[in-house]
XYZ file of C-alpha atoms in Angstrom:
72
model
C -18.693 28.059 -23.590
C -16.569 25.658 -21.571
C -17.608 24.366 -18.185
C -15.004 22.866 -15.919
C -16.157 20.434 -13.273
C -13.748 19.560 -10.528
C -14.298 15.941 -9.588
C -12.346 16.302 -6.350
C -13.408 12.888 -5.071
C -11.196 10.615 -2.969
C -10.358 7.011 -3.828
C -13.414 4.764 -3.400
C -15.695 7.496 -4.763
C -16.616 9.007 -8.136
C -18.277 12.193 -9.426
C -21.972 11.540 -10.190
C -22.653 14.851 -12.007
C -23.542 16.765 -8.835
C -21.388 15.421 -5.997
C -18.956 12.734 -4.931
C -20.611 9.373 -4.312
C -19.355 6.062 -2.951
C -18.572 3.430 -5.552
C -21.517 1.010 -5.673
C -21.204 -2.541 -4.407
C -19.334 -4.669 -6.958
C -17.083 -1.788 -8.048
C -13.896 -0.080 -6.830
C -11.810 3.019 -7.581
C -8.162 3.234 -6.468
C -7.569 6.753 -7.813
C -8.813 10.204 -6.847
C -10.641 12.624 -9.186
C -12.501 9.950 -11.175
C -15.818 10.101 -13.034
C -16.612 6.388 -12.692
C -15.790 3.271 -10.701
C -14.288 0.070 -12.087
C -16.249 -3.185 -12.037
C -14.909 -6.234 -10.220
C -14.070 -9.175 -12.439
C -16.833 -11.602 -13.446
C -18.321 -13.410 -10.491
C -16.704 -11.121 -7.912
C -18.238 -8.387 -5.784
C -17.312 -6.208 -2.809
C -18.452 -6.305 0.793
C -20.073 -2.917 0.438
C -19.829 0.520 -1.145
C -16.760 2.752 -1.332
C -14.235 0.032 -2.151
C -10.793 1.314 -3.090
C -8.713 -1.677 -4.270
C -9.309 -4.449 -6.826
C -7.923 -6.905 -4.291
C -10.993 -6.144 -2.154
C -13.203 -7.824 -4.771
C -14.351 -11.148 -3.362
C -16.285 -14.171 -4.541
C -19.643 -15.283 -3.235
C -17.883 -17.464 -0.661
C -15.838 -14.514 0.603
C -12.553 -15.546 -1.029
C -10.371 -12.709 -2.331
C -9.595 -12.307 -5.993
C -6.516 -14.168 -7.211
C -3.219 -12.322 -7.121
C -1.604 -11.958 -10.525
C 2.156 -12.411 -10.775
C 4.136 -10.908 -13.624
C 7.635 -11.814 -14.820
C 9.732 -9.074 -16.357
């Protein structure tokens, strides 16, 4: 028997086995249809629940996470 669960959750939320739920404080989720949220880097958190972007992770003092630059 196969059971298909449609985690039709928007960005900033995840499927918690019964319904969509906001990502907890200190996590974020930029994509839809996810089963979990991603943790902010060490020492960073978010202002609240339902955060969408990693760049919204902030330090204790309220400073945003550093922007990474890549050379190709």
